[in-house]
Coordinates of C-alpha atoms in Angstrom, one line a residue:
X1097 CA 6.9 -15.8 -10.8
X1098 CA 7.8 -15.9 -7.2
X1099 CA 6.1 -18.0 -4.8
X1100 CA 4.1 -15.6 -2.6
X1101 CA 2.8 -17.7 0.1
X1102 CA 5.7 -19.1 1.6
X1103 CA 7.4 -15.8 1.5
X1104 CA 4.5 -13.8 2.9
X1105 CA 4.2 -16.5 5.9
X1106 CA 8.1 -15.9 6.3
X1107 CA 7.9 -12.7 6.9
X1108 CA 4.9 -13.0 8.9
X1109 CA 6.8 -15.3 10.9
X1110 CA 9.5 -13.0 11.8
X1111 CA 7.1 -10.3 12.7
X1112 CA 5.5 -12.4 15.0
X1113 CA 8.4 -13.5 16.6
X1114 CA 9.4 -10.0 17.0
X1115 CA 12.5 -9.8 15.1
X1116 CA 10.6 -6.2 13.6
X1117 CA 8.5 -4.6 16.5
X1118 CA 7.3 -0.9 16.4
X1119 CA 6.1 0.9 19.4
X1120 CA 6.2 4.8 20.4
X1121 CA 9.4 5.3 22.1
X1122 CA 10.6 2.2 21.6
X1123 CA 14.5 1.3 22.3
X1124 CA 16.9 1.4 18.7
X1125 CA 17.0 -2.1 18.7
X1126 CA 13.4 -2.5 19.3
X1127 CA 12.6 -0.8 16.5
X1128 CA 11.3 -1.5 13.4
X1129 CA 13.8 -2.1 10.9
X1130 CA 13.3 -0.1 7.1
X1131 CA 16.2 -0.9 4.6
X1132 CA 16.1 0.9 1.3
X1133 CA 17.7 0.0 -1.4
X1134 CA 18.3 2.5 -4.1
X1135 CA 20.6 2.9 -7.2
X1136 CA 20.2 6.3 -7.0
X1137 CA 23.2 8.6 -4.8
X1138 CA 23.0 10.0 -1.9
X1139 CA 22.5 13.9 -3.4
X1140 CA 19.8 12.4 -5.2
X1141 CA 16.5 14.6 -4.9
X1142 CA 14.7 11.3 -4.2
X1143 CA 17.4 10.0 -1.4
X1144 CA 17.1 13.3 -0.1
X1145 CA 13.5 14.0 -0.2
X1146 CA 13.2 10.1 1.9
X1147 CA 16.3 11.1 4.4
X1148 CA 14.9 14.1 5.5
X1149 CA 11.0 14.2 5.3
X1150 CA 10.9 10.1 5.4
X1151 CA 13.0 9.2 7.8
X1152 CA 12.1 11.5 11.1
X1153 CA 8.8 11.3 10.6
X1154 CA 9.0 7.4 11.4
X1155 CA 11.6 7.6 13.9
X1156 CA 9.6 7.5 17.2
X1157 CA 8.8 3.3 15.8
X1158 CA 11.2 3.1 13.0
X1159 CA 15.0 2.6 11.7
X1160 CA 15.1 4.1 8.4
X1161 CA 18.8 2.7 7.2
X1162 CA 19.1 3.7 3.5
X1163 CA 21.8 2.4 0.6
X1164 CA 22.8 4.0 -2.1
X1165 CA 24.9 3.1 -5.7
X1166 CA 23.2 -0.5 -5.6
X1167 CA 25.4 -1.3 -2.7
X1168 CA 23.3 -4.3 -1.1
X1169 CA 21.0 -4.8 -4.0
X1170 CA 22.2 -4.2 -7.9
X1171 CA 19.3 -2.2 -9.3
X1172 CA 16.7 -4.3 -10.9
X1173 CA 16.9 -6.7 -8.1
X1174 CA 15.5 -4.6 -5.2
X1175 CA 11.9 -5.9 -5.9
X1176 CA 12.8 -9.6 -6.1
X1177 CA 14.7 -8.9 -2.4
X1178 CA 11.4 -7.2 -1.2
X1179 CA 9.5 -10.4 -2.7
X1180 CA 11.7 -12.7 -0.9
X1181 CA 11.9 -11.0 2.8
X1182 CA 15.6 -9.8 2.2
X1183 CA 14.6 -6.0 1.8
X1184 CA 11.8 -4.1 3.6
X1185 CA 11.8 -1.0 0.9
X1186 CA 12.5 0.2 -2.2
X1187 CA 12.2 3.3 -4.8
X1188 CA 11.1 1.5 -7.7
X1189 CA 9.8 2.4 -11.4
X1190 CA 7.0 1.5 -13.6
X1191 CA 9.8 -0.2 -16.0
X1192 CA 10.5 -2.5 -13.3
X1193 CA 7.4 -3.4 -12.3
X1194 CA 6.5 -4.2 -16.3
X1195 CA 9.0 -7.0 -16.0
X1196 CA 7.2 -8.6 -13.3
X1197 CA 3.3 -7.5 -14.6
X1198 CA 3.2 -6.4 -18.4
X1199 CA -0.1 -4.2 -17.6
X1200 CA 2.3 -1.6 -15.8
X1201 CA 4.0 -1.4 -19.1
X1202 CA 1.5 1.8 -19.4
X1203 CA 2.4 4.1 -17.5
X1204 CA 6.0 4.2 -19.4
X1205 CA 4.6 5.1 -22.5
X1206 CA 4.4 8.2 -24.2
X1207 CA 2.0 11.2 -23.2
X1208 CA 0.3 8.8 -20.3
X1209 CA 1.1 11.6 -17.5
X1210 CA 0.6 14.5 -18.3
X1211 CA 2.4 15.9 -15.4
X1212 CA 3.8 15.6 -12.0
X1213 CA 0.1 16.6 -11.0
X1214 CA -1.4 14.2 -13.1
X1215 CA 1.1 11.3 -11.9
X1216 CA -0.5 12.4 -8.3
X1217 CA -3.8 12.3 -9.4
X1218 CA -3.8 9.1 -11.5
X1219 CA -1.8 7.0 -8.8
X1220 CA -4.3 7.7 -6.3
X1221 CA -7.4 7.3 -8.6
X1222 CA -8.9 3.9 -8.1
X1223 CA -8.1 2.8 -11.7
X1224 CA -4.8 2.0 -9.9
X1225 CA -6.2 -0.1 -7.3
X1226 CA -5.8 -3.3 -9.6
X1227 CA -2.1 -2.5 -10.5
X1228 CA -1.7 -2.0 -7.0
X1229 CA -3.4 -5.3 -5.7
X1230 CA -1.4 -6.9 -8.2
X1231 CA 2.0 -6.3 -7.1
X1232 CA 0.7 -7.1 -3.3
X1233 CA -1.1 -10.1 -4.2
X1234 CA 1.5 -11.6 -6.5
X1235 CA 4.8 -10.2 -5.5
X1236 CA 4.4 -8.7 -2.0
X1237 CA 5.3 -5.3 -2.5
X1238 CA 3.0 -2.0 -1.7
X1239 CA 3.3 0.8 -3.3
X1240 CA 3.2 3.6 -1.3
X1241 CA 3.0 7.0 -3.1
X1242 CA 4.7 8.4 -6.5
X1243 CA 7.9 10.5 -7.1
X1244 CA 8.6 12.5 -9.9
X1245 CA 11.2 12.5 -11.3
X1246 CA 10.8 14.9 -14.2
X1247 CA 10.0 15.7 -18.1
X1248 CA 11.9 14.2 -21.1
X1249 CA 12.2 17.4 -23.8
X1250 CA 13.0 17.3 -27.5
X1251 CA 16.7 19.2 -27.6
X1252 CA 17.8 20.2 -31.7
X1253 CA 20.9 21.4 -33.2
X1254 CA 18.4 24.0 -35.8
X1255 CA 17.4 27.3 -35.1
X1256 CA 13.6 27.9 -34.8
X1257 CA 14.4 30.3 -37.8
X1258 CA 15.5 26.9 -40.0
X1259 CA 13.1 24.3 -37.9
X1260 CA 10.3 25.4 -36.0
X1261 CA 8.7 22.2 -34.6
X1262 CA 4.8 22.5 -33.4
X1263 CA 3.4 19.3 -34.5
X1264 CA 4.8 16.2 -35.0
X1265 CA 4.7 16.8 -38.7
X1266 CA 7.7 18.6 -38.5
X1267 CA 10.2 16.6 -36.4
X1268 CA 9.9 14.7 -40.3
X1269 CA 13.2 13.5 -41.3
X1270 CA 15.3 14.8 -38.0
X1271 CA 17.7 12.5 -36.7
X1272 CA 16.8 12.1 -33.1
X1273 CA 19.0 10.6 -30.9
X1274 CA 17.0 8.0 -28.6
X1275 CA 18.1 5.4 -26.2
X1276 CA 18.6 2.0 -28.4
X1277 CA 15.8 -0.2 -26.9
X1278 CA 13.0 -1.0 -28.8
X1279 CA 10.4 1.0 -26.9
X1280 CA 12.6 3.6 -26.9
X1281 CA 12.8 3.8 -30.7
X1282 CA 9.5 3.4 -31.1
X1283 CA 8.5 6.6 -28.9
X1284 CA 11.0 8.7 -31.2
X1285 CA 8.9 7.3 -33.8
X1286 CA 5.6 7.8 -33.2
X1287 CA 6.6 11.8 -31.9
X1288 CA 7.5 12.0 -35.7
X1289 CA 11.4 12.0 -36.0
X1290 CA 13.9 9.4 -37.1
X1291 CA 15.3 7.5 -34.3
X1292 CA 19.0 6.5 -34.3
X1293 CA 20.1 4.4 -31.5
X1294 CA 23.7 5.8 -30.1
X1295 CA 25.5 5.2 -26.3
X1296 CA 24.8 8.5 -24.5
X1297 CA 28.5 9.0 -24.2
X1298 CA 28.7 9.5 -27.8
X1299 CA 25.8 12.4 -28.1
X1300 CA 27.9 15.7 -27.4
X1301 CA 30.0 14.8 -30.0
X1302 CA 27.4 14.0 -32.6
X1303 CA 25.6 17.0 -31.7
X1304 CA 28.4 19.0 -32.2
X1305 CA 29.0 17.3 -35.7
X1306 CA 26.0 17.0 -37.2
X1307 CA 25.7 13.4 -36.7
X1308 CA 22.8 13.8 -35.6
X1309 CA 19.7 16.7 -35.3
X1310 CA 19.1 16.5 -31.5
X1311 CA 18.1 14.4 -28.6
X1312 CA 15.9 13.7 -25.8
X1313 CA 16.2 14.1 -21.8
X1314 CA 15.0 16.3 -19.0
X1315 CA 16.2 19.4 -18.6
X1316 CA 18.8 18.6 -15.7
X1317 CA 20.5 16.1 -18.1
X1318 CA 21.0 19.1 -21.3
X1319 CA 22.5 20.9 -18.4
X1320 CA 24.6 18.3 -16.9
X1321 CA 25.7 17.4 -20.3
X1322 CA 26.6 20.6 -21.5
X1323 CA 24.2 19.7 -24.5
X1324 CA 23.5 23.5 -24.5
X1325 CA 26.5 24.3 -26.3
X1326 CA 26.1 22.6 -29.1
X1327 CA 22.2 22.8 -29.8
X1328 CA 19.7 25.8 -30.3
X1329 CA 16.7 25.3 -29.0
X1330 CA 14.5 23.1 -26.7
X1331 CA 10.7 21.8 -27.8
X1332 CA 8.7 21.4 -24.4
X1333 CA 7.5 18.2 -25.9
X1334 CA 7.1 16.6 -22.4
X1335 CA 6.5 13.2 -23.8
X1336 CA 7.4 11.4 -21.0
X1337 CA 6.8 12.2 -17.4
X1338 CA 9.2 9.8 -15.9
X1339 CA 8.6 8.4 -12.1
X1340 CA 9.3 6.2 -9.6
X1341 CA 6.9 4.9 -6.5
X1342 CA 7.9 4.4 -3.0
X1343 CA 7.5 0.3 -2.1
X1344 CA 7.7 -1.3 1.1
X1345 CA 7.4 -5.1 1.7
X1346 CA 3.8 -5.9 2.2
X1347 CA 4.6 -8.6 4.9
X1348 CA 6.5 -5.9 6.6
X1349 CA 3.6 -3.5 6.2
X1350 CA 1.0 -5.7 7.4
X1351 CA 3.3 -6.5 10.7
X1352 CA 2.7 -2.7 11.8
X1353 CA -0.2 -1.0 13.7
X1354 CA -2.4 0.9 12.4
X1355 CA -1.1 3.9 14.0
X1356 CA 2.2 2.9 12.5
X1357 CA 0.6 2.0 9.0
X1358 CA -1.0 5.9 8.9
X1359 CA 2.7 7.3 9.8
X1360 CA 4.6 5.6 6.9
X1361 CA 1.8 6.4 4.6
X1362 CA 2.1 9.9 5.6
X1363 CA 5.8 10.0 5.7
X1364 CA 6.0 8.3 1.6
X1365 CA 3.6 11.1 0.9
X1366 CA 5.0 13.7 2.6
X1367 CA 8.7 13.0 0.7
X1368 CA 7.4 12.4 -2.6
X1369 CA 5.9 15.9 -2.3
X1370 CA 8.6 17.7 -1.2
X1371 CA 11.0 16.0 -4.5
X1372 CA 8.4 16.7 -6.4
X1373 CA 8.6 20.3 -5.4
X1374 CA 11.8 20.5 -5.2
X1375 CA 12.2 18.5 -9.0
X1376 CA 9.9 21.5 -10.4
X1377 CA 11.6 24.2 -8.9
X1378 CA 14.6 22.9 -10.3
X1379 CA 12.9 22.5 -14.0
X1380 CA 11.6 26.0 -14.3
X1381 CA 15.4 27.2 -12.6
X1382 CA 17.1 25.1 -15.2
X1383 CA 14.8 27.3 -18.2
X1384 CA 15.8 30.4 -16.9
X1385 CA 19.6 29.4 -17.1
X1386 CA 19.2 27.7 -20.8
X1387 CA 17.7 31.0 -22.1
X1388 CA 20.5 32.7 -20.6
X1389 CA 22.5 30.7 -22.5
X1390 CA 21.1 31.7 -26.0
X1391 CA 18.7 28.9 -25.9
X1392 CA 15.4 29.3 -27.5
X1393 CA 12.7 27.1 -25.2
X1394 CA 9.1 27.1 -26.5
X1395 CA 6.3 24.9 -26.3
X1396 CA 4.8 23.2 -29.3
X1397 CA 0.5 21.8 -30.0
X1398 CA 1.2 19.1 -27.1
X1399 CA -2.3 18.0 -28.2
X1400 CA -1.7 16.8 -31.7
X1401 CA 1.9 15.2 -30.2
X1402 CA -0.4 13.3 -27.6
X1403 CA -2.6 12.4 -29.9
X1404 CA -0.7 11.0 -32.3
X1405 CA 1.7 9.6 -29.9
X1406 CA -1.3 7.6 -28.0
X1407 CA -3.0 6.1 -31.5
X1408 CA 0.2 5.0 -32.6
X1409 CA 0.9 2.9 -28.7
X1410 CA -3.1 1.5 -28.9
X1411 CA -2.3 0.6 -32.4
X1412 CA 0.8 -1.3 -31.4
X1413 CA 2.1 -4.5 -29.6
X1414 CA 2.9 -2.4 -26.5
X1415 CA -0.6 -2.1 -25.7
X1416 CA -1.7 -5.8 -26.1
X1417 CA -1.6 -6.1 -22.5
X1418 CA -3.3 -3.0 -21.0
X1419 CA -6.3 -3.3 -19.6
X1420 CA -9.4 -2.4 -21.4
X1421 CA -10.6 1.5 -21.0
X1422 CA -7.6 2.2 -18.6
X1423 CA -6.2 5.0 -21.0
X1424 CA -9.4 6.7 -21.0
X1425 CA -9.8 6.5 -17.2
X1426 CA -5.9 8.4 -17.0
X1427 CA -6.9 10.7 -19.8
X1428 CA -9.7 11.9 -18.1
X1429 CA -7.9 12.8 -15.4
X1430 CA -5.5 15.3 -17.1
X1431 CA -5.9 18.4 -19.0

C-alpha cells in the first residue's frame, strides 16, 4: 500500500506554494492544472461527455488537459500516479479500485446494478460513504460521480424457436463464450451456461462455426463486431451494468475553494449525465438496428437470473471480503 502521508503533505505542499492556484478569471498559467489520464479514445462517449460538459464548466479557474490511448499513464497505473502527486484525475473502474481495496470487488459482480439509474442511486447513497473514505483515506483519490458505461447481454447462435432462454435453467449445457479470468468464468456460471474461455478475436469465427453457442457483451460490441451475422437472437440478461467513476487527486481537491470544490462537483456530475444519456440512447438505437437485422431481442425472468446469480457470489470466495449487509442496502435501492 502506498504511503499516504508523505504524499498528501506533497501535494499540499505544492498547493501552498502555488504551483496549482484557482481564482475566477485567473491568467492560463495561473490556473489550476487538471490532467486526465484515460485509456479510453478520444470519440469515447466518456472522453467526450468530460471535454465538452467537464471541461467549460471549470474553465473560468481550471486547465482541463486530457490524454487519451494510455499516452502518459498505461491504464491500470493512473490511480497509483493520482496516489503519488503525478496525476490530478482519472476515469477509473470498480475493477481497479478492487486491486487496491478488495471490498470494491462488489460492485463488479453480477446483478449488483440494476441499471444506469441504480448505479446513480447507489453511488450517492451513504452505504458508499465507507468505499469512498477508503480510497481518500488510504490512497488519496476522490471519487467524484459515476459513468455508465452500459449493459453486458447474453448473444446465441439458436433460434428462440430451438432455445428459448427465460431462466437460468435453460442457458444448461450452452457454450458461452466468456472472458478467460476466473471471475469471469464464474459469472457465466452462476447465469447457468458453460463457460469456455476464448481471445475475443477468435469469437466471430466460432460463432459462425458452432464452436461455440453464443457470447456476452453490450450491445455496441455485437454491433461493432458484426456478431449479428452469425447469431439469432439476444437475451436482455443485463447481468452486468459495467461503470467507471470520475477521480480527482484528493490533495488536489482539498487545495481548491469551496466555490471551486462545488464547480468540479457539478461539472463530474453534469458529464456523467450527459454519457449516460447519451450511452442509453445509443442502447435502445442499437435494438432497433439488430431487429432490423433479423435479430430476435427479448427479455427473460431477470428476477430468478438475479437471484440465482447473487446466492451463488454470497456463497462464494468473491464475497469474503464485502462488507456485512451491503448487498441488501444496494438491493434495496433497485427494483
Amino acid at each position: 500500500m502506498f504511503k499516504k502521508f508523505s504524499r498528501r503533505a506533497a501535494i499540499t505542499a505544492l498547493v501552498a506554494a502555488g504551483v496549482v492556484a484557482g481564482s475566477t478569471g485567473a491568467s492560463f498559467a495561473d490556473k489550476l492544472q487538471l490532467r486526465l489520464a484515460t485509456s479510453g479514445s478520444e470519440t469515447d462517449q466518456r472522453s467526450v461527455a468530460m471535454a465538452e460538459v467537464f471541461a467549460p464548466m471549470v474553465a473560468d479557474f481550471a486547465s482541463y488537459e486530457p490524454s487519451y490511448n494510455g499516452t502518459i499513464f498505461a491504464q491500470g497505473t493512473e490511480l497509483d500516479a493520482i496516489s503519488r502527486g503525478n496525476l490530478e484525475m482519472s476515469i477509473t473502474s470498480a475493477q481497479e479500485l478492487a486491486q487496491f481495496f478488495p471490498e470494491f470487488s462488489i460492485f463488479t459482480a453480477g446483478y449488483v446494478h440494476q441499471d444506469a439509474a441504480h448505479q446513480v442511486a447507489v453511488f450517492n447513497d451513504p452505504l458508499m460513504d465507507a468505499f469512498k473514505a477508503k480510497a481518500e483515506d488510504e490512497l488519496g483519490v476522490k471519487l467524484l460521480s459515476v459513468m455508465y458505461l452500459g449493459r453486458r447481454q447474453v448473444n446465441l447462435r439458436q433460434s428462440p424457436d430451438d432455445l428459448k432462454v427465460m431462466t437460468p435453467a435453460d442457458l444448461a449445457g450452452v457454450n458461452l463464450r466468456m472472458p478467460g479470468t476466473d471471475a469471469w468464468q464464474f459469472l457465466g456460471k452462476a447465469l447457468g451456461a458453460a463457460p469456455t474461455p476464448m481471445a475475443f478475436s477468435e469469437v466471430y469465427t466460432a460463432l459462425s462455426t458452432g464452436a461455440v453457442d453464443g457470447q456476452d457483451n453490450p450491445l455496441p460490441t455485437v454491433v461493432d463486431a458484426k456478431f449479428y451475422e452469425v447469431t439469432n437472437q439476444i437475451v436482455l440478461t443485463s447481468h452486468l451494468v459495467d461503470l467507471n467513476y470520475i477521480a480527482i487527486g484528493k490533495g488536489v481537491w482539498d487545495g481548491m475553494s469551496a466555490d471551486q470544490q462545488a464547480m468540479v462537483q457539478k461539472a463530474a456530475d453534469a458529464a456523467a449525465e450527459s454519457g449516460r444519456q447519451k450511452q442509453l440512447e445509443k442502447e435502445s438505437n442499437l435494438v432497433a438496428f439488430l431487429k432490423d437485422q433479423g435479430m430476435t431481442i427479448y427479455e427473460p425472468d431477470l428476477a430468478a437470473f438475479r437471484n440465482q446469480v447473487q446466492s451463488m457470489y454470497l456463497d462464494s470466495e468473491f464475497a469474503a471480503t464485502w462488507p456485512e449487509g451491503v448487498l441488501d442496502k444496494i438491493n434495496a435501492l433497485g427494483n
